[in-house]
CSV table of C-alpha atoms in Angstrom, one decimal:
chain,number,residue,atom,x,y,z
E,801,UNK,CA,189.1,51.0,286.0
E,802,UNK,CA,187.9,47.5,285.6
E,803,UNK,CA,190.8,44.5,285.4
E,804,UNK,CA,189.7,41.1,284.0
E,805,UNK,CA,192.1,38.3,285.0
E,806,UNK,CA,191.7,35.1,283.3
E,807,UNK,CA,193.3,32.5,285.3
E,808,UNK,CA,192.8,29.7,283.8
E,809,UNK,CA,191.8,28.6,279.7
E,810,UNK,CA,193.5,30.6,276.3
E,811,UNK,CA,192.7,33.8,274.9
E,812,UNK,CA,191.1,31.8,272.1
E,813,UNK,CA,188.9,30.0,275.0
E,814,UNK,CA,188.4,33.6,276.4
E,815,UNK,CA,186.9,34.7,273.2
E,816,UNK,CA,184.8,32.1,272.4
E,817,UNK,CA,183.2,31.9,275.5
E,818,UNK,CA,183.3,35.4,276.8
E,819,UNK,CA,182.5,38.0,274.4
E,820,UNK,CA,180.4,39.7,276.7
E,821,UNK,CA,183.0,40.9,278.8
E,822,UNK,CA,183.9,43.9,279.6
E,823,UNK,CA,187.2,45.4,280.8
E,824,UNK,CA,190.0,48.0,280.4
E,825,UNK,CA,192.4,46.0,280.7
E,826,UNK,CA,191.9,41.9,280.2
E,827,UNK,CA,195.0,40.1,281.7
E,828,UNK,CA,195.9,36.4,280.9
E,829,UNK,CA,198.1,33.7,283.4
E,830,UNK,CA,200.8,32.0,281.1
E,831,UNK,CA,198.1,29.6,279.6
E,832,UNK,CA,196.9,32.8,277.6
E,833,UNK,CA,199.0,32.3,274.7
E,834,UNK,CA,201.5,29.5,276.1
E,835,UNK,CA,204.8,29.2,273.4
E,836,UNK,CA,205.5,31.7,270.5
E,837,UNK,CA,207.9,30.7,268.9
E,838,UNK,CA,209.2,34.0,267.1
E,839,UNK,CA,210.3,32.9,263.9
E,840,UNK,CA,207.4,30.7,263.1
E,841,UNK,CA,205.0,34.0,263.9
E,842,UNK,CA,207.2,36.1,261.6
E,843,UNK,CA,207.1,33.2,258.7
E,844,UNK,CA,203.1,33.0,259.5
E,845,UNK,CA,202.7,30.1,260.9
E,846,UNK,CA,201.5,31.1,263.6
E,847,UNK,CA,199.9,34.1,265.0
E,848,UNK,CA,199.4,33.9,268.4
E,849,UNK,CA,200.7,37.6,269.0
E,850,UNK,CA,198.2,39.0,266.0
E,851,UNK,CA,195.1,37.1,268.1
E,852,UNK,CA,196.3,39.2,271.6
E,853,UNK,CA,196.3,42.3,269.4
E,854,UNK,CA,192.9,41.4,267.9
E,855,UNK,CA,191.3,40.6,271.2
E,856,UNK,CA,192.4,44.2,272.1
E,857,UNK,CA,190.9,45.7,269.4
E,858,UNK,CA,187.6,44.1,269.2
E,859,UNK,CA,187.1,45.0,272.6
E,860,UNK,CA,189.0,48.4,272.7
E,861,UNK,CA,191.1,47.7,275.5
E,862,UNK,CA,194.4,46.6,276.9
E,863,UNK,CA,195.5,42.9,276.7
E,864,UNK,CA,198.0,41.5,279.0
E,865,UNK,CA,199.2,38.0,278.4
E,866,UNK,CA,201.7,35.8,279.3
E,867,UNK,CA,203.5,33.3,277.1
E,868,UNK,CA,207.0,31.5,276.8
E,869,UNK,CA,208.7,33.0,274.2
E,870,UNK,CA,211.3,30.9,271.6
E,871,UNK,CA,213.5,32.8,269.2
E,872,UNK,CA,216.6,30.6,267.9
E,873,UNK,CA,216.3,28.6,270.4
E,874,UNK,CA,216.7,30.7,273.7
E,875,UNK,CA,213.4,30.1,275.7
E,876,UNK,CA,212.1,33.0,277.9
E,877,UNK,CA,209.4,33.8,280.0
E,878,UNK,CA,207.4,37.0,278.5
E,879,UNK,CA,204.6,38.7,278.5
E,880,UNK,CA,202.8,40.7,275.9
E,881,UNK,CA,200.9,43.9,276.2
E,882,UNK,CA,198.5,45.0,272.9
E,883,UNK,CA,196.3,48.0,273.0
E,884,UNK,CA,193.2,48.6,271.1
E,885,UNK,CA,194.7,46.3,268.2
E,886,UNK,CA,198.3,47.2,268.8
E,887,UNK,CA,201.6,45.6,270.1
E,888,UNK,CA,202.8,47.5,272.1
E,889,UNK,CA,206.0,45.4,273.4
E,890,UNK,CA,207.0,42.4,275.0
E,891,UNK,CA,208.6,42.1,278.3
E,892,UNK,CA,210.6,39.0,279.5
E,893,UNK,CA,211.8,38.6,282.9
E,894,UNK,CA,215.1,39.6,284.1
E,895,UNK,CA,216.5,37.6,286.8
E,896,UNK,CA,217.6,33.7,286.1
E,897,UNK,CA,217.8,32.0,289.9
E,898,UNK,CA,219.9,29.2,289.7
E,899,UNK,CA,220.3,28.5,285.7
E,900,UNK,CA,217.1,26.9,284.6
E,901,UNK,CA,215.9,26.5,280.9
E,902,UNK,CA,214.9,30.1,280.8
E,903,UNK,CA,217.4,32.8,279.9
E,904,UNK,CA,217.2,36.5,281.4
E,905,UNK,CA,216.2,39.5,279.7
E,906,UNK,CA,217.6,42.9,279.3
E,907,UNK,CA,215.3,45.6,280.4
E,908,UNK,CA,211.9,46.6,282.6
E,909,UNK,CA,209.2,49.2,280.5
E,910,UNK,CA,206.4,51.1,281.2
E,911,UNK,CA,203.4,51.0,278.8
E,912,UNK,CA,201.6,54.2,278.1
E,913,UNK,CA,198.1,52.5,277.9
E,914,UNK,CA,194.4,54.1,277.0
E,915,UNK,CA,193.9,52.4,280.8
E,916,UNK,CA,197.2,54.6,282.1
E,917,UNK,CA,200.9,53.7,282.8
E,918,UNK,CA,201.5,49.8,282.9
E,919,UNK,CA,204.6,47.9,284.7
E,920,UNK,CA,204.7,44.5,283.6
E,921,UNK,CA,207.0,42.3,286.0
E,922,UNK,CA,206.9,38.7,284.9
E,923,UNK,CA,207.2,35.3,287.0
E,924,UNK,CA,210.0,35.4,289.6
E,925,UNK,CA,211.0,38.9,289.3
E,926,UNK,CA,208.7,39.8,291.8
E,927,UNK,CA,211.1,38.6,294.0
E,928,UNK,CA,213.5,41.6,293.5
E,929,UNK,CA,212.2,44.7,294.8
E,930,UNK,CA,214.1,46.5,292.8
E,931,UNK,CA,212.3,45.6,289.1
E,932,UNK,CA,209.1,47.1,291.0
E,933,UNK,CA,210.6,49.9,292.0
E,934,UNK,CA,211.9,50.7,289.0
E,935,UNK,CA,208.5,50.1,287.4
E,936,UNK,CA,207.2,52.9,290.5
E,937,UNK,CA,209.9,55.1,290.1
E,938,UNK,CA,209.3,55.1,285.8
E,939,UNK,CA,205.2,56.4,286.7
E,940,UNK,CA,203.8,53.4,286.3
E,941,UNK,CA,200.2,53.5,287.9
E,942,UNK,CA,199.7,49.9,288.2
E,943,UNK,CA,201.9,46.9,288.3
E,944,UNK,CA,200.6,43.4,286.8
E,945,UNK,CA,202.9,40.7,288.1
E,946,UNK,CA,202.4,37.2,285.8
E,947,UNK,CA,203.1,34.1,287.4
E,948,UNK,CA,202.9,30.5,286.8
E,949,UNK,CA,202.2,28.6,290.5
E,950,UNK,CA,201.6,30.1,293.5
E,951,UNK,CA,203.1,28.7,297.0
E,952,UNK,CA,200.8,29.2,300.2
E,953,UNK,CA,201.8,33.0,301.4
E,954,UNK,CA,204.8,34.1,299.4
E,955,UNK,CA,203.7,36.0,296.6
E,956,UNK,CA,200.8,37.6,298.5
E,957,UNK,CA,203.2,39.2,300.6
E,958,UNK,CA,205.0,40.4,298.4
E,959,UNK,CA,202.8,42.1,296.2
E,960,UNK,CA,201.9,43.5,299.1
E,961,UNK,CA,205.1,45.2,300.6
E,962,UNK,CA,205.8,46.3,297.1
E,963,UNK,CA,202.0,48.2,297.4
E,964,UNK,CA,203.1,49.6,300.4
E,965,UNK,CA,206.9,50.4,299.9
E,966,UNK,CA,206.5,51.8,295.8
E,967,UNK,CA,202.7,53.2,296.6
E,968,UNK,CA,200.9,51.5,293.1
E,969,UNK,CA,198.5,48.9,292.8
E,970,UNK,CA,200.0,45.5,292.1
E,971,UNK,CA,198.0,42.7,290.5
E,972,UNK,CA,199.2,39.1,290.1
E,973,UNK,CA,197.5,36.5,287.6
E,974,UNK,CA,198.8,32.9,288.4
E,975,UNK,CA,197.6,29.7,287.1
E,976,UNK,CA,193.9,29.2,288.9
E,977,UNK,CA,194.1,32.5,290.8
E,978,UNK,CA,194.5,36.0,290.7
E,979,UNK,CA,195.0,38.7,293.3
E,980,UNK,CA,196.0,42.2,293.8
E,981,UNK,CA,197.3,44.4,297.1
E,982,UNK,CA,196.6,48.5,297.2
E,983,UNK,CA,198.9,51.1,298.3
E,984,UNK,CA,198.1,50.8,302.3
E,985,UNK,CA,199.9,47.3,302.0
E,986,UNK,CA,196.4,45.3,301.5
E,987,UNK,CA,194.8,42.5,299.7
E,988,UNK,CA,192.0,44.2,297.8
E,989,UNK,CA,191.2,41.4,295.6
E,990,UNK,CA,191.7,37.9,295.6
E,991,UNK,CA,190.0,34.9,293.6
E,992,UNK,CA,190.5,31.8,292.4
E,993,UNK,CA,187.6,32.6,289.3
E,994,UNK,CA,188.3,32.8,285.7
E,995,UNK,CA,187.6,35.4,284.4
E,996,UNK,CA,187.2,37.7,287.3
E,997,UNK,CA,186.7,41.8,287.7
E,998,UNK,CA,188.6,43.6,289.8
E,999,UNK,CA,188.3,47.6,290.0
E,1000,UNK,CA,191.4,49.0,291.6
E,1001,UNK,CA,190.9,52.9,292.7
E,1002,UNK,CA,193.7,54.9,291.1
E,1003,UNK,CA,196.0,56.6,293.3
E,1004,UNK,CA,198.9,59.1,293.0
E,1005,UNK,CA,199.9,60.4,296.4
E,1006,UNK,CA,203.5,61.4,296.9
E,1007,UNK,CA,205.3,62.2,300.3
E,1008,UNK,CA,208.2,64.5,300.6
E,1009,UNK,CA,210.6,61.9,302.5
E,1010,UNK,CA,214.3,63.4,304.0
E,1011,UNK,CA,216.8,61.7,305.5
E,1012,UNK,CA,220.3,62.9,306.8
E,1013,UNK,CA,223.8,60.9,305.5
E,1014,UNK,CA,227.4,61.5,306.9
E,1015,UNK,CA,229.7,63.1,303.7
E,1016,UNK,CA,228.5,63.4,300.2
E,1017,UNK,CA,228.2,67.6,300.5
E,1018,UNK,CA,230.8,69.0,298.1
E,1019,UNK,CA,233.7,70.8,299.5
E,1020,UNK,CA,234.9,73.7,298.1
E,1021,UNK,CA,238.7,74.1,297.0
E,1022,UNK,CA,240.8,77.7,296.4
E,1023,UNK,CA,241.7,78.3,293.0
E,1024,UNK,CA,238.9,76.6,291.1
């Protein structure tokens, strides 16, 4: 599998300049599509949603791209994921931190993808474990994390304990950089170029894991 993150520039940017890429899946920081504002895509006025699904088909792969999404005036920070020419859903994230001009959404998904099982998690909720293991526990193979700015160490650790602890490949595209961890809990890939190929080896090793708990057996009562 071959990942194209595109750091920095549009998807419009991307196409004009590199239309000799190729990837199975092309993933875009935030800049990708910046605001879409719903009802002006559905009235036409825009179509920044219809150039991701374009991009996708045109090259016969999977677009990843993040964007700040409007609709009646609620803001939200989204992803989209089109494949081979189709939308396939948008994801927004989950957890507000604080308040903040951008509300929460309702729900994590896993896209069935010609490049395999996609978790999308989007800006800070990388910093709840649980989204990703949800994502790991639903089959996704990989995880793309979109983010806006980076601090020094923060988010590289944590994409790579959630590698480690959930046993997928996690990839993060930020503004200017782009990284990803493997299931042993290490950086694989890391780069500040746009665009910039990464091949992440597919995995799928599962471990029988017991533990022993106090209570919880059943008990069994006369007469029932």
């Amino acid at each position: 599998m071959r990942i194209c993150f595109v750091s920095d520039g549009t998807l419009g940017e991307f196409e004009e300049n590199h239309a000799d890429v190729s990837a199975d899946i092309v993933c875009f920081s935030f800049r990708g599509l910046g605001e879409v504002n719903y009802e002006r895509e559905l009235k036409g006025e825009t179509s920044l949603f219809e150039d991701a699904a374009l991009c996708s088909k045109t090259r016969q792969n999977v677009v990843v791209s993040g964007c700040y999404t409007v609709a009646r005036g609620t803001r939200h920070k989204s992803a989209v994921v089109a494949d081979r020419g189709r939308i396939l859903g948008v994801s927004d994230m989950l957890n507000r931190v604080d308040g903040g001009s951008y509300s929460c959404g309702a729900y994590v998904k896993v896209y069935d993808t010609r490049a395999g099982k996609l978790g999308v998690v989007v800006a800070e909720d990388l910093y709840f474990p649980r989204v990703l293991e949800t994502l790991s526990d639903c089959g996704a193979d990989l995880i793309l994390c979109i983010f806006e700015s980076l601090t020094e160490t923060l988010e590289q650790t944590l994409i790579r304990a959630a590698a480690f602890f959930y046993g997928v490949p996690v990839c993060l595209c930020a503004y200017g950089y782009a990284q990803a961890a493997d299931p042993a809990g290490e950086l694989a890939f890391a780069s500040p170029e746009s665009p910039a190929i990464f091949r992440p080896e597919r995995e799928r090793e599962y471990h029988l894991v017991e533990t022993r708990r106090r209570g919880i057996a059943p008990r069994r009562r006369d007469g029932f």
